[in-house]
Short mmCIF file of C-alpha atoms in Angstrom, two decimals:
data_model
loop_
_atom_site.label_atom_id
_atom_site.label_comp_id
_atom_site.label_asym_id
_atom_site.label_seq_id
_atom_site.Cartn_x
_atom_site.Cartn_y
_atom_site.Cartn_z
CA GLY X 372 28.97 -74.56 -162.10
CA GLY X 373 27.28 -72.60 -165.01
CA GLU X 374 24.66 -71.40 -162.77
CA SER X 375 23.72 -67.36 -163.01
CA PRO X 376 24.29 -66.07 -160.15
CA PHE X 377 21.59 -63.18 -160.17
CA ASP X 378 17.67 -66.42 -160.00
CA GLU X 379 14.55 -65.18 -161.21
CA GLY X 380 13.11 -67.63 -158.63
CA GLY X 381 9.76 -69.61 -158.27
CA GLY X 382 7.24 -68.92 -156.11
CA ASN X 383 7.33 -69.32 -152.68
CA THR X 384 8.98 -64.99 -152.25
CA THR X 385 7.48 -61.49 -151.23
CA GLY X 386 8.49 -59.54 -154.59
CA ARG X 387 11.91 -58.37 -153.52
CA TYR X 388 15.49 -59.72 -153.78
CA ILE X 389 18.12 -59.92 -151.95
CA VAL X 390 21.70 -59.21 -153.07
CA VAL X 391 25.80 -60.48 -151.44
CA LEU X 392 28.07 -57.55 -152.72
CA ARG X 393 31.46 -57.29 -153.19
CA GLU X 394 33.39 -56.89 -149.46
CA GLU X 395 34.50 -53.40 -150.09
CA ASP X 396 33.41 -50.38 -147.18
CA THR X 397 29.83 -49.79 -146.31
CA LYS X 398 29.93 -45.60 -148.27
CA THR X 399 31.23 -48.27 -151.65
CA SER X 400 28.35 -50.14 -151.76
CA LEU X 401 25.66 -48.18 -151.18
CA GLY X 402 27.30 -46.73 -153.85
CA ALA X 403 27.51 -49.08 -156.64
CA LEU X 404 23.84 -50.31 -154.85
CA ARG X 405 22.70 -46.72 -155.95
CA ASP X 406 24.69 -45.95 -159.08
CA GLU X 407 24.30 -49.66 -160.94
CA LEU X 408 20.66 -50.45 -160.16
CA GLY X 409 19.44 -47.09 -159.14
CA ILE X 410 18.14 -47.27 -155.53
CA SER X 411 18.56 -43.73 -153.24
CA HIS X 412 16.72 -44.92 -150.51
CA ILE X 413 19.30 -47.91 -147.63
CA GLU X 414 19.71 -47.55 -144.72
CA ALA X 415 22.51 -49.65 -142.84
CA LEU X 416 21.18 -52.28 -140.80
CA GLU X 417 22.97 -50.32 -137.10
CA ASP X 418 20.82 -47.25 -138.27
CA VAL X 419 17.48 -49.09 -137.96
CA LYS X 420 16.38 -48.76 -134.33
CA GLU X 421 13.00 -51.05 -135.59
CA SER X 422 13.68 -53.47 -138.60
CA LYS X 423 11.54 -52.95 -141.56
CA SER X 424 13.03 -55.58 -143.04
CA GLY X 425 9.62 -57.67 -143.69
CA PRO X 426 8.30 -57.73 -146.28
CA GLY X 427 7.25 -54.63 -148.10
CA GLY X 428 9.64 -53.28 -145.41
CA ASP X 429 12.14 -50.41 -146.14
CA ASN X 430 15.65 -51.39 -148.65
CA VAL X 431 18.23 -52.21 -145.84
CA PHE X 432 22.05 -53.40 -146.13
CA PHE X 433 23.95 -55.38 -143.80
CA PRO X 434 27.23 -54.17 -143.16
CA ARG X 435 29.07 -56.77 -141.53
CA LEU X 436 27.56 -59.01 -144.35
CA ASN X 437 28.23 -56.44 -147.85
CA ALA X 438 25.08 -57.64 -148.79
CA ALA X 439 21.13 -56.00 -148.86
CA VAL X 440 17.25 -56.79 -149.07
CA VAL X 441 15.91 -54.36 -151.94
CA ASP X 442 12.73 -53.75 -153.51
CA LEU X 443 13.28 -53.79 -157.59
CA ASN X 444 11.75 -53.13 -160.19
CA PRO X 445 12.15 -55.40 -163.80
CA GLU X 446 14.33 -53.13 -164.81
CA GLN X 447 17.51 -53.74 -162.60
CA VAL X 448 16.43 -57.15 -162.48
CA SER X 449 17.29 -57.20 -165.93
CA VAL X 450 19.83 -55.16 -165.74
CA MET X 451 21.96 -57.57 -163.01
CA SER X 452 20.91 -60.37 -165.50
CA ARG X 453 22.65 -59.23 -168.55
CA GLY X 454 26.08 -58.37 -165.63
CA GLY X 455 25.44 -54.47 -165.66
CA ALA X 456 25.89 -54.54 -162.04
CA SER X 457 29.32 -55.90 -162.07
CA ARG X 458 30.21 -55.36 -157.99
CA ILE X 459 27.29 -57.39 -157.63
CA LEU X 460 27.98 -60.86 -156.86
CA ALA X 461 24.99 -62.59 -156.85
CA ALA X 462 21.18 -61.64 -156.30
CA GLU X 463 18.34 -63.40 -155.90
CA PRO X 464 14.30 -63.30 -154.93
CA GLU X 465 13.66 -62.48 -151.11
CA ARG X 466 12.09 -66.70 -150.26
CA TYR X 467 9.71 -66.50 -147.40
CA VAL X 468 11.12 -69.08 -144.51
CA HIS X 469 9.31 -71.41 -141.18
CA ALA X 470 10.70 -73.29 -138.58
CA LEU X 471 10.66 -76.26 -138.74
CA ALA X 472 9.22 -78.57 -136.34
CA VAL X 473 6.83 -82.07 -136.58
CA PRO X 474 3.69 -81.82 -134.87
CA GLN X 475 3.91 -84.99 -132.37
CA SER X 476 0.00 -86.12 -133.55
CA MET X 477 2.23 -86.45 -137.14
CA MET X 478 4.43 -88.40 -136.11
CA GLN X 479 1.41 -90.73 -134.36
CA GLN X 480 0.08 -91.29 -136.70
CA GLY X 481 2.65 -91.44 -139.39
CA MET X 482 2.64 -88.60 -141.44
CA PHE X 483 6.00 -86.92 -141.05
CA LYS X 484 5.10 -83.89 -143.85
CA PRO X 485 5.67 -80.53 -141.84
CA MET X 486 3.66 -77.63 -141.21
CA LEU X 487 5.53 -74.95 -142.75
CA GLY X 488 4.61 -71.53 -141.05
CA ALA X 489 2.55 -73.40 -139.06
CA SER X 490 0.50 -71.48 -136.68
CA PRO X 491 1.72 -71.91 -132.56
CA LEU X 492 -1.66 -74.11 -132.55
CA GLU X 493 -0.04 -76.38 -134.77
CA VAL X 494 2.78 -76.85 -134.26
CA GLY X 495 4.50 -78.98 -130.65
CA THR X 496 3.14 -81.63 -129.11
CA GLU X 497 0.08 -79.97 -128.55
CA PRO X 498 -1.00 -76.27 -129.29
CA MET X 499 0.74 -74.12 -127.15
CA LEU X 500 -0.96 -70.89 -127.32
CA PRO X 501 -4.48 -70.10 -126.76
CA SER X 502 -5.73 -69.36 -129.91
CA LEU X 503 -6.44 -65.84 -131.16
CA PRO X 504 -8.97 -63.92 -131.81
CA GLN X 505 -10.11 -64.75 -135.62
CA THR X 506 -11.41 -62.06 -138.32
CA GLY X 507 -15.25 -63.92 -138.93
CA PRO X 508 -18.04 -65.82 -137.91
CA ARG X 509 -20.01 -64.30 -134.45
CA ARG X 510 -20.03 -67.74 -131.93
CA GLU X 511 -23.03 -67.80 -129.54
CA ALA X 512 -21.48 -66.62 -125.73
CA LEU X 513 -20.13 -69.59 -123.59
CA PRO X 514 -21.35 -69.08 -120.37
CA PRO X 515 -19.38 -67.21 -117.64
CA LEU X 516 -16.13 -68.99 -116.07
CA PRO X 517 -17.00 -70.08 -112.76
CA ALA X 518 -15.32 -67.74 -109.54
CA GLY X 519 -11.85 -67.55 -109.40
CA VAL X 520 -11.58 -69.35 -112.33
CA THR X 521 -9.09 -67.63 -115.00
CA PRO X 522 -7.95 -68.95 -118.72
CA GLU X 523 -4.97 -68.51 -117.33
CA TYR X 524 -5.57 -71.57 -114.86
CA LEU X 525 -6.83 -73.52 -117.01
CA ARG X 526 -4.68 -73.50 -119.53
CA GLY X 527 -1.76 -74.02 -116.51
CA TYR X 528 -3.73 -77.77 -115.62
CA ARG X 529 -4.96 -78.50 -120.02
CA ASP X 530 -1.32 -78.25 -120.30
CA SER X 531 -0.29 -79.80 -117.46
CA VAL X 532 -2.32 -81.91 -117.93
CA THR X 533 -1.42 -82.17 -121.02
CA ALA X 534 2.16 -83.02 -120.70
CA LEU X 535 1.61 -86.09 -118.28
CA ILE X 536 -0.24 -87.79 -120.42
CA ASN X 537 2.39 -87.39 -123.68
CA ASP X 538 5.67 -88.37 -120.68
CA LEU X 539 3.59 -91.39 -119.78
CA LEU X 540 3.60 -92.18 -123.87
CA VAL X 541 6.51 -91.42 -124.73
CA ARG X 542 7.39 -93.76 -121.71
CA THR X 543 4.85 -96.34 -123.17
CA GLU X 544 6.61 -96.92 -126.72
CA GLN X 545 10.11 -96.84 -124.80
CA ALA X 546 9.20 -100.12 -123.15
CA ARG X 547 7.82 -101.19 -126.79
CA MET X 548 10.61 -100.73 -128.23
CA PRO X 549 13.47 -102.26 -129.63
CA GLY X 550 16.46 -102.10 -128.26
CA ALA X 551 19.05 -99.84 -129.53
CA VAL X 552 22.80 -100.97 -130.63
CA VAL X 553 24.75 -98.38 -129.52
CA PRO X 554 27.50 -97.56 -132.32
CA GLY X 555 30.60 -99.40 -131.80
CA ALA X 556 29.27 -101.43 -128.48
CA ALA X 557 29.55 -105.20 -128.15
CA GLU X 558 27.17 -106.96 -130.01
CA GLY X 559 23.49 -106.87 -127.98
CA ARG X 560 23.90 -104.12 -125.68
CA VAL X 561 21.31 -101.41 -126.43
CA ALA X 562 20.68 -98.19 -124.77
CA THR X 563 18.20 -97.27 -122.37
CA TRP X 564 18.08 -93.94 -121.69
CA ASN X 565 16.88 -92.87 -117.74
CA GLU X 566 15.91 -88.97 -117.90
CA ALA X 567 15.22 -88.78 -114.48
CA GLU X 568 18.23 -85.89 -114.00
CA VAL X 569 19.03 -85.75 -118.16
CA THR X 570 17.44 -85.53 -121.16
CA TRP X 571 18.39 -88.38 -123.47
CA GLY X 572 19.46 -86.01 -125.70
CA LEU X 573 22.57 -84.73 -123.15
CA GLN X 574 23.30 -88.68 -122.76
CA ALA X 575 23.80 -89.89 -126.76
CA THR X 576 25.65 -86.63 -127.30
CA GLY X 577 28.24 -86.90 -124.35
CA VAL X 578 27.39 -83.75 -122.87
CA ILE X 579 27.19 -84.93 -119.63
CA GLY X 580 30.39 -86.68 -119.49
CA SER X 581 31.91 -82.81 -120.28
CA SER X 582 33.91 -81.35 -118.17
CA PHE X 583 33.29 -77.62 -120.53
CA ASN X 584 29.78 -75.61 -119.81
CA GLY X 585 30.26 -72.79 -122.53
CA GLN X 586 31.62 -69.85 -120.35
CA GLY X 587 32.87 -67.24 -122.16
CA ILE X 588 31.16 -68.32 -125.65
CA LYS X 589 28.39 -66.62 -127.11
CA VAL X 590 25.94 -68.15 -128.81
CA ALA X 591 22.72 -67.30 -131.36
CA VAL X 592 19.87 -68.75 -131.86
CA LEU X 593 17.62 -66.85 -134.69
CA ASP X 594 14.38 -67.96 -134.62
CA THR X 595 11.11 -66.41 -133.09
CA GLY X 596 12.77 -65.23 -129.64
CA PHE X 597 12.96 -66.23 -126.06
CA GLY X 598 10.48 -66.87 -123.12
CA PRO X 599 9.97 -64.91 -120.49
CA HIS X 600 11.51 -68.21 -119.27
CA GLN X 601 12.33 -69.18 -115.06
CA ASP X 602 15.61 -70.87 -115.57
CA PHE X 603 17.05 -68.48 -117.33
CA ALA X 604 17.48 -65.48 -114.44
CA GLY X 605 20.49 -64.00 -113.86
CA ARG X 606 21.58 -65.45 -117.30
CA ASN X 607 23.56 -63.16 -119.70
CA ILE X 608 20.78 -62.66 -122.75
CA LEU X 609 20.98 -59.55 -125.33
CA ALA X 610 17.66 -60.09 -127.38
CA ARG X 611 16.65 -58.63 -130.51
CA SER X 612 13.85 -58.28 -132.87
CA PHE X 613 13.65 -58.53 -136.82
CA VAL X 614 9.90 -58.55 -137.49
CA GLN X 615 8.18 -55.21 -137.50
CA GLY X 616 5.86 -54.47 -134.93
CA GLN X 617 6.70 -57.27 -132.81
CA THR X 618 9.65 -57.63 -129.56
CA PRO X 619 11.77 -60.26 -129.17
CA ALA X 620 9.50 -62.31 -126.71
CA ASP X 621 8.62 -65.50 -127.41
CA GLY X 622 4.46 -65.83 -128.30
CA HIS X 623 5.41 -69.39 -130.44
CA GLY X 624 7.53 -71.65 -128.53
CA HIS X 625 10.12 -73.06 -130.99
CA GLY X 626 12.99 -70.30 -130.15
CA THR X 627 12.55 -70.94 -126.30
CA HIS X 628 12.94 -74.59 -127.11
CA CYS X 629 15.82 -73.85 -128.97
CA ILE X 630 17.45 -71.54 -126.68
CA GLY X 631 17.19 -74.31 -123.86
CA THR X 632 18.62 -77.03 -125.94
CA ALA X 633 21.30 -74.93 -126.78
CA CYS X 634 21.86 -73.45 -124.08
CA GLY X 635 19.95 -74.29 -121.25
CA PRO X 636 20.12 -74.54 -117.49
CA GLU X 637 23.18 -77.12 -115.62
CA ARG X 638 20.35 -76.83 -112.66
CA PRO X 639 16.33 -76.51 -113.79
CA THR X 640 13.92 -75.32 -112.01
CA ALA X 641 12.45 -79.13 -112.50
CA LEU X 642 14.63 -82.30 -113.86
CA PRO X 643 15.68 -82.99 -116.39
CA ARG X 644 18.36 -81.54 -117.25
CA TYR X 645 18.63 -80.32 -120.98
CA GLY X 646 20.94 -78.03 -121.82
CA VAL X 647 24.29 -78.22 -123.39
CA ALA X 648 26.40 -75.51 -123.39
CA PHE X 649 24.92 -73.92 -119.71
CA ALA X 650 27.29 -70.86 -118.47
CA ALA X 651 27.16 -69.56 -122.51
CA ASP X 652 26.24 -66.33 -123.35
CA ILE X 653 22.93 -65.81 -125.26
CA LEU X 654 22.24 -64.19 -128.35
CA VAL X 655 18.54 -64.03 -129.42
CA GLY X 656 17.63 -62.98 -132.10
CA LYS X 657 13.53 -62.56 -133.57
CA VAL X 658 13.89 -62.93 -136.62
CA LEU X 659 10.67 -65.45 -137.06
CA ASN X 660 7.01 -64.22 -136.27
CA ASN X 661 4.98 -65.51 -133.60
CA ARG X 662 3.36 -67.48 -136.43
CA GLY X 663 6.39 -69.10 -136.76
CA SER X 664 7.09 -67.72 -140.21
CA GLY X 665 9.96 -64.98 -141.44
CA THR X 666 11.57 -63.85 -144.98
CA ASP X 667 15.56 -64.03 -146.07
CA GLY X 668 15.66 -61.12 -145.15
CA GLY X 669 14.96 -60.73 -141.47
CA ILE X 670 17.58 -63.44 -141.06
CA LEU X 671 20.00 -62.19 -142.70
CA ALA X 672 19.84 -59.18 -140.22
CA GLY X 673 19.77 -61.21 -137.75
CA ILE X 674 23.31 -63.01 -138.41
CA ASN X 675 24.56 -59.77 -139.40
CA TRP X 676 24.17 -58.40 -135.88
CA ALA X 677 25.20 -61.80 -133.82
CA ILE X 678 28.07 -61.62 -136.84
CA SER X 679 27.68 -57.14 -135.06
CA GLN X 680 27.92 -59.53 -131.15
CA GLY X 681 30.83 -61.29 -131.63
CA ALA X 682 29.01 -64.99 -131.78
CA HIS X 683 30.76 -67.64 -132.27
CA VAL X 684 28.27 -69.68 -133.37
CA ILE X 685 24.46 -69.03 -134.97
CA SER X 686 22.27 -71.68 -134.75
CA MET X 687 18.72 -71.57 -137.02
CA SER X 688 15.98 -73.74 -136.45
CA LEU X 689 15.01 -72.71 -139.79
CA GLY X 690 13.64 -72.64 -143.78
CA SER X 691 12.28 -73.43 -146.88
CA GLU X 692 12.03 -76.52 -149.18
CA VAL X 693 14.44 -76.84 -151.61
CA GLN X 694 13.30 -79.54 -154.61
CA PRO X 695 15.32 -82.04 -156.07
CA ASN X 696 18.29 -80.09 -158.23
CA GLU X 697 17.59 -77.44 -157.58
CA PRO X 698 20.99 -75.27 -156.49
CA TYR X 699 22.37 -73.79 -153.23
CA SER X 700 22.16 -69.93 -152.31
CA GLN X 701 24.39 -68.41 -153.82
CA VAL X 702 24.26 -65.13 -151.50
CA TYR X 703 23.25 -67.57 -148.23
CA GLU X 704 26.99 -69.17 -148.82
CA ILE X 705 28.68 -66.29 -149.91
CA VAL X 706 27.77 -64.96 -146.47
CA ALA X 707 28.41 -68.15 -144.48
CA GLN X 708 31.87 -68.01 -146.02
CA ARG X 709 32.25 -64.20 -144.72
CA ALA X 710 30.90 -65.11 -141.15
CA LEU X 711 33.29 -68.41 -141.47
CA ARG X 712 36.58 -65.20 -142.03
CA GLN X 713 34.89 -63.80 -138.83
CA GLY X 714 35.44 -66.73 -136.57
CA THR X 715 30.76 -67.48 -136.56
CA LEU X 716 30.74 -70.78 -137.73
CA ILE X 717 26.54 -70.87 -138.80
CA VAL X 718 24.72 -74.33 -138.24
CA ALA X 719 20.97 -74.69 -139.80
CA ALA X 720 18.33 -77.30 -139.78
CA ALA X 721 18.16 -79.48 -142.85
CA GLY X 722 14.63 -79.69 -143.26
CA ASN X 723 12.04 -82.26 -141.78
CA GLU X 724 10.04 -82.92 -145.37
CA SER X 725 11.08 -86.41 -145.78
CA ASP X 726 8.21 -89.29 -145.23
CA ARG X 727 10.68 -92.22 -144.67
CA PRO X 728 11.08 -95.22 -146.21
CA SER X 729 8.69 -94.24 -149.43
CA HIS X 730 10.29 -90.13 -149.68
CA ILE X 731 13.88 -88.60 -148.36
CA ALA X 732 13.44 -84.90 -149.34
CA ALA X 733 16.76 -82.96 -150.27
CA VAL X 734 18.39 -80.64 -147.34
CA GLY X 735 16.48 -76.55 -147.58
CA HIS X 736 17.53 -73.48 -148.12
CA PRO X 737 19.77 -72.34 -145.97
CA ALA X 738 21.47 -75.52 -144.26
CA ASN X 739 22.01 -77.31 -148.35
CA CYS X 740 24.65 -74.36 -148.74
CA PRO X 741 28.39 -75.71 -148.70
CA SER X 742 29.36 -73.39 -145.55
CA ILE X 743 26.90 -74.20 -143.67
CA VAL X 744 26.51 -77.13 -141.03
CA ALA X 745 23.62 -79.08 -142.20
CA VAL X 746 22.29 -80.78 -139.13
CA GLY X 747 19.96 -83.51 -139.46
CA ALA X 748 18.13 -85.92 -136.90
CA ILE X 749 18.48 -89.25 -135.28
CA ASP X 750 15.62 -90.55 -132.93
CA MET X 751 16.68 -92.53 -129.57
CA ALA X 752 16.57 -95.71 -131.33
CA TYR X 753 19.72 -94.41 -133.50
CA GLY X 754 18.36 -94.17 -136.18
CA ILE X 755 17.50 -91.27 -138.60
CA ALA X 756 14.37 -89.90 -138.27
CA PRO X 757 11.08 -90.21 -140.32
CA PHE X 758 11.40 -86.77 -140.91
CA SER X 759 14.74 -85.80 -141.71
CA CYS X 760 16.49 -84.82 -145.31
CA GLY X 761 19.16 -86.39 -146.61
CA GLY X 762 21.66 -85.56 -148.60
CA ILE X 763 20.23 -86.35 -152.52
CA ASN X 764 21.24 -83.68 -153.98
CA PRO X 765 25.77 -82.45 -154.90
CA ASN X 766 27.27 -79.54 -154.93
CA GLY X 767 26.75 -78.56 -151.20
CA GLY X 768 23.07 -79.94 -150.91
CA GLU X 769 24.98 -82.38 -147.41
CA VAL X 770 23.55 -83.59 -144.62
CA ASN X 771 26.72 -82.40 -142.30
CA ILE X 772 26.13 -83.77 -138.85
CA VAL X 773 23.01 -85.85 -136.76
CA ALA X 774 22.24 -85.06 -133.74
CA PRO X 775 18.76 -86.37 -130.99
CA GLY X 776 15.59 -84.32 -132.60
CA VAL X 777 13.02 -87.15 -131.45
CA ASP X 778 10.78 -86.98 -128.34
CA VAL X 779 13.08 -83.95 -127.64
CA TYR X 780 11.97 -82.59 -123.95
CA SER X 781 12.85 -78.57 -123.65
CA SER X 782 11.68 -75.32 -122.39
CA ILE X 783 8.62 -73.43 -123.47
CA SER X 784 7.44 -69.80 -122.92
CA MET X 785 4.18 -71.12 -121.92
CA PRO X 786 2.98 -73.02 -119.58
CA PRO X 787 3.91 -75.61 -118.44
CA PHE X 788 7.35 -73.93 -119.95
CA TYR X 789 9.18 -77.91 -120.33
CA ARG X 790 7.08 -80.18 -123.57
CA ARG X 791 8.74 -82.43 -125.89
CA LEU X 792 9.38 -81.70 -129.36
CA ASN X 793 10.42 -83.56 -132.74
CA GLY X 794 12.10 -81.72 -135.24
CA THR X 795 15.90 -80.90 -137.24
CA SER X 796 15.20 -78.11 -135.06
CA MET X 797 15.83 -79.54 -132.12
CA ALA X 798 19.05 -81.35 -133.67
CA THR X 799 20.62 -77.99 -134.42
CA PRO X 800 20.83 -76.42 -131.50
CA HIS X 801 22.01 -80.01 -129.85
CA VAL X 802 25.36 -79.22 -132.60
CA ALA X 803 25.14 -75.48 -131.69
CA GLY X 804 25.56 -76.19 -127.55
CA ILE X 805 28.06 -78.52 -128.91
CA VAL X 806 29.67 -76.58 -130.94
CA ALA X 807 30.29 -73.21 -128.19
CA LEU X 808 32.06 -76.44 -126.00
CA PHE X 809 34.19 -77.15 -128.51
CA ALA X 810 35.00 -73.72 -129.19
CA GLN X 811 35.83 -72.82 -125.28
CA ALA X 812 37.56 -76.22 -124.82
CA THR X 813 40.22 -74.77 -128.62
CA GLY X 814 40.17 -71.49 -128.53
CA LEU X 815 39.54 -72.23 -132.12
CA ARG X 816 36.84 -70.21 -134.57
CA GLY X 817 35.60 -69.61 -137.54
CA LEU X 818 35.54 -72.50 -140.40
CA LEU X 819 38.92 -74.76 -137.66
CA LEU X 820 35.87 -75.27 -135.06
CA TRP X 821 33.66 -77.05 -137.73
CA GLN X 822 36.95 -79.33 -138.43
CA ALA X 823 37.58 -79.94 -134.68
CA MET X 824 34.14 -80.79 -134.02
CA ALA X 825 33.77 -83.02 -137.22
CA ARG X 826 36.36 -84.52 -135.78
CA ARG X 827 34.63 -86.17 -133.06
CA VAL X 828 31.35 -87.26 -133.75
CA ARG X 829 30.48 -90.32 -133.62
CA ALA X 830 30.17 -93.55 -136.69
CA LEU X 831 26.37 -94.82 -136.78
CA PRO X 832 25.80 -97.00 -139.02
CA LEU X 833 23.62 -95.56 -141.75
CA PRO X 834 24.31 -93.50 -145.32
CA THR X 835 26.24 -90.62 -145.18
CA ARG X 836 23.33 -89.59 -147.38
CA ASP X 837 21.44 -89.18 -144.08
CA VAL X 838 24.09 -88.16 -140.72
CA GLY X 839 26.93 -87.62 -143.19
CA ARG X 840 30.05 -88.12 -141.06
CA GLY X 841 27.97 -89.46 -137.49
CA LEU X 842 26.49 -88.13 -134.01
CA VAL X 843 27.75 -85.11 -132.64
CA GLN X 844 29.70 -85.28 -129.63
CA ALA X 845 30.82 -83.09 -127.44
CA PRO X 846 34.54 -83.20 -126.08
#
């Protein structure tokens, strides 16, 4: 309490502002922005065919949220900070946000800092995409490829070998890993993960024993887009891009991996099964570009759209770093409360800035909002993942729940079409998919749905700071 609703912000911002207004009709809210701040031109999201909410774009209003992203001059900011904008509840500088995954190479070296804004070449176990054209000095010409050998063939061959090596490395590490005590089990019992048919994450969360599949439930994933991917043929998928100039297709890989975990098929092209809610409808909101970066405005646009499409749960494996004692976003908190009242639960990654045991970082933005489910990550031994952020900040900055986030196998949008990734990004869609199962099982929505999921968790012998209520479990 006592914080100004108008935050001047820090350096990792776009220069624009996100604002949230009192809940009134669209015409009245637009009038408030015009009368109180002098914003003469602003478009409601429904009227925007291609999102202009990227840096330097037009002013955009989100009717489902009664929020907007706007360009403001210093005089307009001053009016708000003096309390001269009575119908504006909060305003904050628009932040840049990023996909949250930890490169496998860093996991192996014991360096757990994430690569925020990492390119497709940097996020994941190995490069996800061929090199993009670079400006700069011209390189010497390479000899031509042999007849019949295409770059696509070579990349596919390389990635297949890489996937095989990674799988062997994981199996080797598992064999050397001390037995993991199953929480609540008799002393000495250990967890053994045979992933021949089902991923360890689906086993640890009880998904494979559930009689629910997400039928009739809509899961929205706001990320780098989706696909193409052969495992999702025939699925009910609605996709929209909120990144100017880019289609909803996933040129990065992160979004497809998250959608695979949340909603992958019951019977994929190749085993193991990796998806939770295999019968759910999928809403793909591309809010991060093909390099894994985006802005608050794009995310709010995606949330507005997901709610308008009837999403029961929104999964966001993205965010930005939060410092010790830094307050949560009042704009996102109000937006999340409004989403809950409209029957939509938002689940977000807690962040990967920790380097345990020496450093525990704060739960990131926007997961640190009290009305957003903040998801931490555990490993195969039921231990907290070394990169997973912790609840070190008061007033909403806690971890609410944890899920598998290390060596998580799922789909990606380029050969070999499957990959193991690490991060609270990977834990979050486990929770989102399980929320869909609870929504189907109980008929509950919003806050009541969150409470139903929280009652079913499996307690872990770890600090609440790190794991919240415990490990998410399917109904």
